[in-house]
Short mmCIF file of C-alpha atoms in Angstrom, two decimals:
data_model
loop_
_atom_site.label_atom_id
_atom_site.label_comp_id
_atom_site.label_asym_id
_atom_site.label_seq_id
_atom_site.Cartn_x
_atom_site.Cartn_y
_atom_site.Cartn_z
CA MET A 1414 -23.12 -16.83 3.60
CA LYS A 1415 -25.54 -15.40 5.75
CA ASN A 1416 -26.03 -12.00 7.76
CA PHE A 1417 -27.40 -11.64 10.98
CA PHE A 1418 -30.80 -11.23 9.53
CA GLY A 1419 -30.53 -14.42 7.53
CA THR A 1420 -30.01 -12.70 4.21
CA LYS A 1421 -27.95 -14.59 1.73
CA ILE A 1422 -24.84 -12.54 0.92
CA ILE A 1423 -23.07 -13.70 -2.43
CA LYS A 1424 -19.63 -12.41 -2.91
CA LEU A 1425 -18.15 -11.87 -5.98
CA PRO A 1426 -14.27 -12.70 -7.26
CA VAL A 1427 -12.06 -10.08 -8.50
CA ASN A 1428 -9.07 -10.34 -10.67
CA ASP A 1429 -5.32 -9.61 -9.94
CA PHE A 1430 -6.06 -5.75 -9.97
CA GLY A 1431 -9.25 -6.10 -7.62
CA GLU A 1432 -11.69 -5.07 -10.55
CA VAL A 1433 -15.05 -7.06 -10.65
CA ASN A 1434 -15.54 -9.05 -13.90
CA PHE A 1435 -18.76 -8.36 -15.70
CA ASP A 1436 -19.56 -12.27 -16.37
CA ASP A 1437 -19.11 -13.07 -12.78
CA LEU A 1438 -21.81 -10.59 -12.00
CA ARG A 1439 -24.13 -11.93 -14.56
CA LYS A 1440 -23.61 -15.45 -13.29
CA LYS A 1441 -24.18 -14.69 -9.61
CA ILE A 1442 -27.38 -12.57 -10.10
CA ALA A 1443 -30.17 -14.60 -9.23
CA LYS A 1444 -33.82 -14.55 -10.08
CA ARG A 1445 -34.90 -13.48 -6.75
CA ARG A 1446 -35.05 -9.86 -5.57
CA GLN A 1447 -31.66 -8.68 -4.20
CA ILE A 1448 -29.58 -5.52 -3.99
CA ILE A 1449 -26.23 -5.53 -5.88
CA SER A 1450 -23.38 -3.39 -3.61
CA ILE A 1451 -19.94 -2.64 -5.26
CA MET A 1452 -17.20 -0.12 -3.76
CA LEU A 1453 -16.89 2.49 -6.20
CA ALA A 1454 -13.00 2.31 -4.93
CA ASN A 1455 -11.31 -0.08 -2.67
CA ASN A 1456 -10.11 0.99 0.66
CA GLU A 1457 -7.18 -1.09 0.87
CA VAL A 1458 -5.57 -0.97 -2.71
CA GLY A 1459 -7.43 1.84 -4.33
CA THR A 1460 -8.89 0.26 -7.20
CA ILE A 1461 -11.57 2.20 -9.07
CA GLN A 1462 -14.60 -0.20 -10.09
CA PRO A 1463 -16.23 0.12 -13.59
CA ILE A 1464 -19.27 1.28 -11.63
CA LYS A 1465 -21.24 2.38 -14.72
CA LYS A 1466 -21.16 -1.08 -16.48
CA LEU A 1467 -21.97 -2.84 -13.56
CA ALA A 1468 -25.08 -0.93 -12.76
CA GLU A 1469 -26.22 -1.35 -16.28
CA ILE A 1470 -25.38 -5.33 -15.87
CA SER A 1471 -27.50 -4.97 -12.52
CA HIS A 1472 -30.20 -3.34 -14.27
CA GLU A 1473 -30.64 -5.58 -17.15
CA ARG A 1474 -32.21 -8.14 -14.37
CA ALA A 1475 -34.00 -5.20 -12.45
CA LYS A 1476 -31.69 -5.18 -9.41
CA ILE A 1477 -31.18 -2.35 -7.13
CA PHE A 1478 -27.66 -1.11 -7.22
CA HIS A 1479 -25.93 0.59 -4.68
CA THR A 1480 -22.06 2.02 -4.45
CA ASP A 1481 -20.00 2.58 -1.31
CA ALA A 1482 -18.31 5.63 -2.71
CA VAL A 1483 -16.77 6.59 1.02
CA GLN A 1484 -13.35 6.48 -0.46
CA ALA A 1485 -14.03 8.26 -3.86
CA VAL A 1486 -16.31 11.08 -3.10
CA GLY A 1487 -14.40 14.42 -2.93
CA HIS A 1488 -11.23 12.85 -4.70
CA ILE A 1489 -12.69 11.81 -8.19
CA PRO A 1490 -15.62 13.06 -10.45
CA ILE A 1491 -18.85 11.33 -9.62
CA ASP A 1492 -22.25 12.06 -11.59
CA VAL A 1493 -24.99 9.44 -9.96
CA LYS A 1494 -26.85 10.19 -13.29
CA ASN A 1495 -24.25 9.27 -15.36
CA LEU A 1496 -23.05 6.06 -13.27
CA GLY A 1497 -26.50 4.90 -13.03
CA VAL A 1498 -26.62 4.06 -9.83
CA ASP A 1499 -29.75 3.70 -7.18
CA MET A 1500 -28.04 4.56 -4.22
CA LEU A 1501 -24.60 5.92 -3.25
CA SER A 1502 -23.01 6.43 0.43
CA ALA A 1503 -20.21 8.69 1.19
CA SER A 1504 -18.75 9.94 4.59
CA ALA A 1505 -17.66 13.57 5.38
CA HIS A 1506 -14.36 12.70 7.09
CA LYS A 1507 -13.02 11.19 3.83
CA PHE A 1508 -13.17 14.79 2.16
CA ASN A 1509 -11.87 16.73 5.20
CA GLY A 1510 -15.42 17.03 6.78
CA PRO A 1511 -16.61 16.36 10.33
CA ASN A 1512 -16.32 12.61 11.63
CA GLY A 1513 -19.64 10.96 12.16
CA THR A 1514 -21.28 13.00 9.25
CA GLY A 1515 -22.32 11.41 5.90
CA PHE A 1516 -24.99 10.95 3.27
CA LEU A 1517 -27.08 8.60 1.19
CA TYR A 1518 -28.00 9.24 -2.22
CA ALA A 1519 -31.24 7.61 -3.37
CA GLU A 1520 -32.61 7.97 -6.79
CA LYS A 1521 -35.81 9.69 -6.40
CA ASN A 1522 -38.30 6.84 -7.48
CA LEU A 1523 -36.54 4.26 -5.27
CA LYS A 1524 -38.78 3.10 -2.25
CA ILE A 1525 -36.84 2.51 0.83
CA PHE A 1526 -38.10 2.13 4.35
CA PRO A 1527 -37.16 4.81 7.20
CA TYR A 1528 -33.99 4.37 9.23
CA LEU A 1529 -35.60 5.48 11.97
CA ASP A 1530 -39.31 6.18 12.47
CA GLY A 1531 -40.91 8.68 14.74
CA GLY A 1532 -40.25 12.12 13.40
CA GLY A 1533 -40.21 14.00 9.81
CA GLN A 1534 -36.62 15.07 9.92
CA GLU A 1535 -34.48 14.19 6.86
CA SER A 1536 -37.71 13.56 4.56
CA GLY A 1537 -39.05 11.11 7.05
CA MET A 1538 -36.05 8.87 6.60
CA ARG A 1539 -34.65 9.41 10.04
CA ALA A 1540 -36.08 10.64 12.88
CA GLY A 1541 -34.10 12.91 15.48
CA THR A 1542 -32.98 16.46 15.75
CA GLU A 1543 -30.49 17.09 12.56
CA ASN A 1544 -27.00 18.15 13.44
CA VAL A 1545 -27.14 21.24 10.97
CA PRO A 1546 -23.51 22.44 11.81
CA ALA A 1547 -22.13 19.11 10.81
CA ILE A 1548 -24.20 18.77 7.84
CA ALA A 1549 -23.17 22.39 6.72
CA ALA A 1550 -19.78 21.71 7.25
CA MET A 1551 -20.04 18.52 5.24
CA ALA A 1552 -21.44 20.28 2.59
CA LEU A 1553 -18.84 22.93 2.62
CA ALA A 1554 -15.96 20.44 2.84
CA LEU A 1555 -17.28 18.70 -0.31
CA GLU A 1556 -17.94 21.74 -2.34
CA LYS A 1557 -14.02 22.96 -1.49
CA ASN A 1558 -12.79 19.43 -2.58
CA CYS A 1559 -14.71 19.18 -5.77
CA ARG A 1560 -13.70 22.72 -6.62
CA GLU A 1561 -9.97 21.88 -6.05
CA MET A 1562 -10.25 18.25 -7.36
CA LYS A 1563 -8.21 18.62 -10.61
CA GLU A 1564 -5.65 20.58 -8.92
CA ASN A 1565 -5.26 18.04 -6.16
CA GLU A 1566 -5.24 15.03 -8.50
CA LYS A 1567 -2.43 16.54 -10.34
CA LYS A 1568 -0.32 17.25 -7.30
CA LEU A 1569 -1.11 13.62 -5.83
CA SER A 1570 -0.43 11.91 -9.06
CA THR A 1571 3.16 13.89 -8.86
CA VAL A 1572 3.68 13.07 -5.56
CA SER A 1573 3.17 9.52 -5.67
CA LYS A 1574 5.11 9.27 -8.89
CA ILE A 1575 8.10 10.69 -7.08
CA LEU A 1576 8.23 7.97 -4.43
CA ILE A 1577 7.78 5.12 -7.03
CA ASP A 1578 10.32 6.24 -9.28
CA ARG A 1579 12.92 6.80 -6.16
CA LEU A 1580 12.07 3.31 -4.95
CA LYS A 1581 12.60 2.07 -8.70
CA SER A 1582 15.65 3.93 -9.54
CA ASN A 1583 17.50 2.61 -6.16
CA ASN A 1584 16.16 -1.13 -7.00
CA ALA A 1585 13.81 -1.82 -4.21
CA ASP A 1586 12.06 -4.90 -4.92
CA PHE A 1587 8.01 -4.25 -4.59
CA ILE A 1588 4.91 -4.36 -6.21
CA VAL A 1589 2.55 -1.83 -6.58
CA ASN A 1590 -1.12 -3.12 -5.97
CA GLY A 1591 -4.30 -2.29 -7.46
CA GLY A 1592 -3.25 -1.65 -11.37
CA GLU A 1593 -3.40 1.32 -12.86
CA ASN A 1594 -6.95 2.62 -12.33
CA ARG A 1595 -6.64 3.77 -8.77
CA LEU A 1596 -7.53 6.74 -6.53
CA PRO A 1597 -4.81 9.41 -6.73
CA GLY A 1598 -2.26 9.50 -3.90
CA HIS A 1599 -3.43 5.85 -2.80
CA LEU A 1600 -0.45 3.58 -2.94
CA SER A 1601 -0.54 -0.17 -1.85
CA LEU A 1602 3.30 -1.42 -1.78
CA SER A 1603 4.32 -4.94 -1.41
CA PHE A 1604 7.78 -5.43 -0.63
CA LYS A 1605 9.91 -8.66 -1.19
CA ASN A 1606 10.72 -10.73 1.96
CA PHE A 1607 9.58 -7.79 4.46
CA ASP A 1608 7.22 -7.72 7.21
CA GLY A 1609 4.62 -4.84 6.99
CA GLU A 1610 4.36 -4.28 10.51
CA VAL A 1611 8.00 -3.94 11.08
CA LEU A 1612 8.00 -1.46 8.07
CA MET A 1613 5.16 0.56 9.71
CA ASN A 1614 6.82 0.65 13.02
CA ARG A 1615 10.01 1.64 11.64
CA LEU A 1616 8.44 4.28 9.86
CA ASP A 1617 6.41 5.38 12.69
CA LEU A 1618 9.67 6.07 14.66
CA LYS A 1619 10.47 8.34 12.12
CA ASN A 1620 7.13 10.36 12.25
CA ILE A 1621 6.03 8.78 9.10
CA TYR A 1622 2.41 7.26 9.43
CA VAL A 1623 1.42 4.62 7.07
CA SER A 1624 -0.75 1.47 7.82
CA THR A 1625 -0.11 -2.36 6.91
CA GLY A 1626 -2.89 -2.40 4.58
CA SER A 1627 -3.18 -6.18 5.39
CA ALA A 1628 -5.26 -5.79 8.60
CA CYS A 1629 -2.64 -8.23 10.08
CA ASN A 1630 -3.62 -9.11 13.57
CA SER A 1631 -0.16 -8.69 15.90
CA LYS A 1632 -0.50 -12.38 17.13
CA THR A 1633 -1.83 -14.50 14.12
CA GLN A 1634 -0.69 -12.13 11.24
CA ILE A 1635 -3.64 -12.85 9.24
CA ILE A 1636 -3.73 -11.59 5.53
CA SER A 1637 -6.55 -9.62 4.73
CA HIS A 1638 -9.08 -11.08 2.24
CA VAL A 1639 -8.44 -8.11 -0.21
CA LEU A 1640 -4.85 -8.79 -0.50
CA LYS A 1641 -5.32 -12.64 -1.03
CA ALA A 1642 -8.10 -12.00 -3.68
CA LEU A 1643 -5.21 -10.08 -5.71
CA LYS A 1644 -3.03 -13.39 -5.59
CA ILE A 1645 0.07 -11.46 -4.45
CA PRO A 1646 3.14 -13.81 -4.28
CA LYS A 1647 3.95 -15.26 -0.98
CA ASP A 1648 7.26 -13.59 -0.41
CA TYR A 1649 5.57 -10.22 -1.15
CA ILE A 1650 2.19 -10.21 0.55
CA ARG A 1651 3.39 -10.02 4.39
CA GLY A 1652 5.58 -6.97 3.37
CA THR A 1653 2.40 -5.07 2.18
CA ILE A 1654 2.09 -1.32 3.61
CA ARG A 1655 -0.26 1.58 2.58
CA ILE A 1656 0.58 4.72 1.93
CA THR A 1657 -2.02 7.49 1.26
CA PHE A 1658 -0.95 10.96 0.22
CA GLY A 1659 -3.22 13.97 0.87
CA LYS A 1660 -3.47 17.43 -0.52
CA ASN A 1661 -1.17 18.87 2.11
CA ASN A 1662 1.70 16.54 1.35
CA SER A 1663 4.74 17.67 -0.75
CA PRO A 1664 7.13 16.42 -3.11
CA GLU A 1665 9.58 16.62 -0.15
CA ASP A 1666 7.34 14.14 1.88
CA ALA A 1667 7.66 11.62 -0.70
CA GLU A 1668 11.26 12.09 -0.72
CA ASN A 1669 11.50 11.68 2.86
CA ILE A 1670 9.51 8.42 2.80
CA ALA A 1671 11.74 7.02 -0.07
CA LYS A 1672 14.82 7.77 1.95
CA ASN A 1673 13.92 6.24 4.86
CA LEU A 1674 12.48 3.26 3.42
CA LEU A 1675 15.79 2.76 1.51
CA GLU A 1676 17.73 3.01 4.70
CA ILE A 1677 15.33 0.39 6.36
CA PHE A 1678 16.13 -1.89 3.32
CA SER A 1679 19.69 -1.05 3.54
CA PHE A 1680 19.95 -1.53 7.10
CA ASN A 1681 18.44 -5.00 6.85
CA LEU A 1682 20.72 -6.07 3.99
CA LYS A 1683 23.57 -5.09 6.08
CA LYS A 1684 22.18 -7.43 9.32
CA ASN A 1685 21.79 -10.26 7.04
#
């Protein structure tokens, strides 16, 4: 596969939890110069990758390692030195900062070309007037999220557990995607013999906002490549929704979502 610039792109497979296999990375690394880029945490199922080990393997072959940490920054502890990454990208809107603002960490000895020439702004990497208010707001939001991280993680784990336990105790037939090592508050659930779009729309009528998590097109119903890679059974995969709890969600919110999902299932059973 090639991009618009003619650069060859090699995709790595994942296991049933969405994790990259170390041996697969070793096999795919070629002799020619290349950059390895792996998401720290997946946006659809929340799987957290073993980035430190993946970076080590890349550096064994003198490859540059980048991680897309947009979903993870501000939500789980991240130490670029400990991870050993050469580059890390983040977006402010994911940690309650302003939309359209983000940052790229680059190891100080890494030589990269400027994104935009013409001025000395941003250490000569991106010419143009800097959006100082947005940058300051991003820094403040990240500082606040990091300070409250442990408290938020504990709260989100509790809220997520309430939803899962309530569904299980009422015999809902579903799969939790992404394994155990996931972002706090991030749930990708696949319900047997249901349509994710229908669940999403029914919940929307109750002012509960979720996504299908499968990026389905309303006409073609194409299943996302992420869910396909997890090898979710056919009778579950189309019933996938993504529920993302935030720090402002409460146990009552989890109870409400479970209650409404169970009512939808009960209605569907009666209808059939």
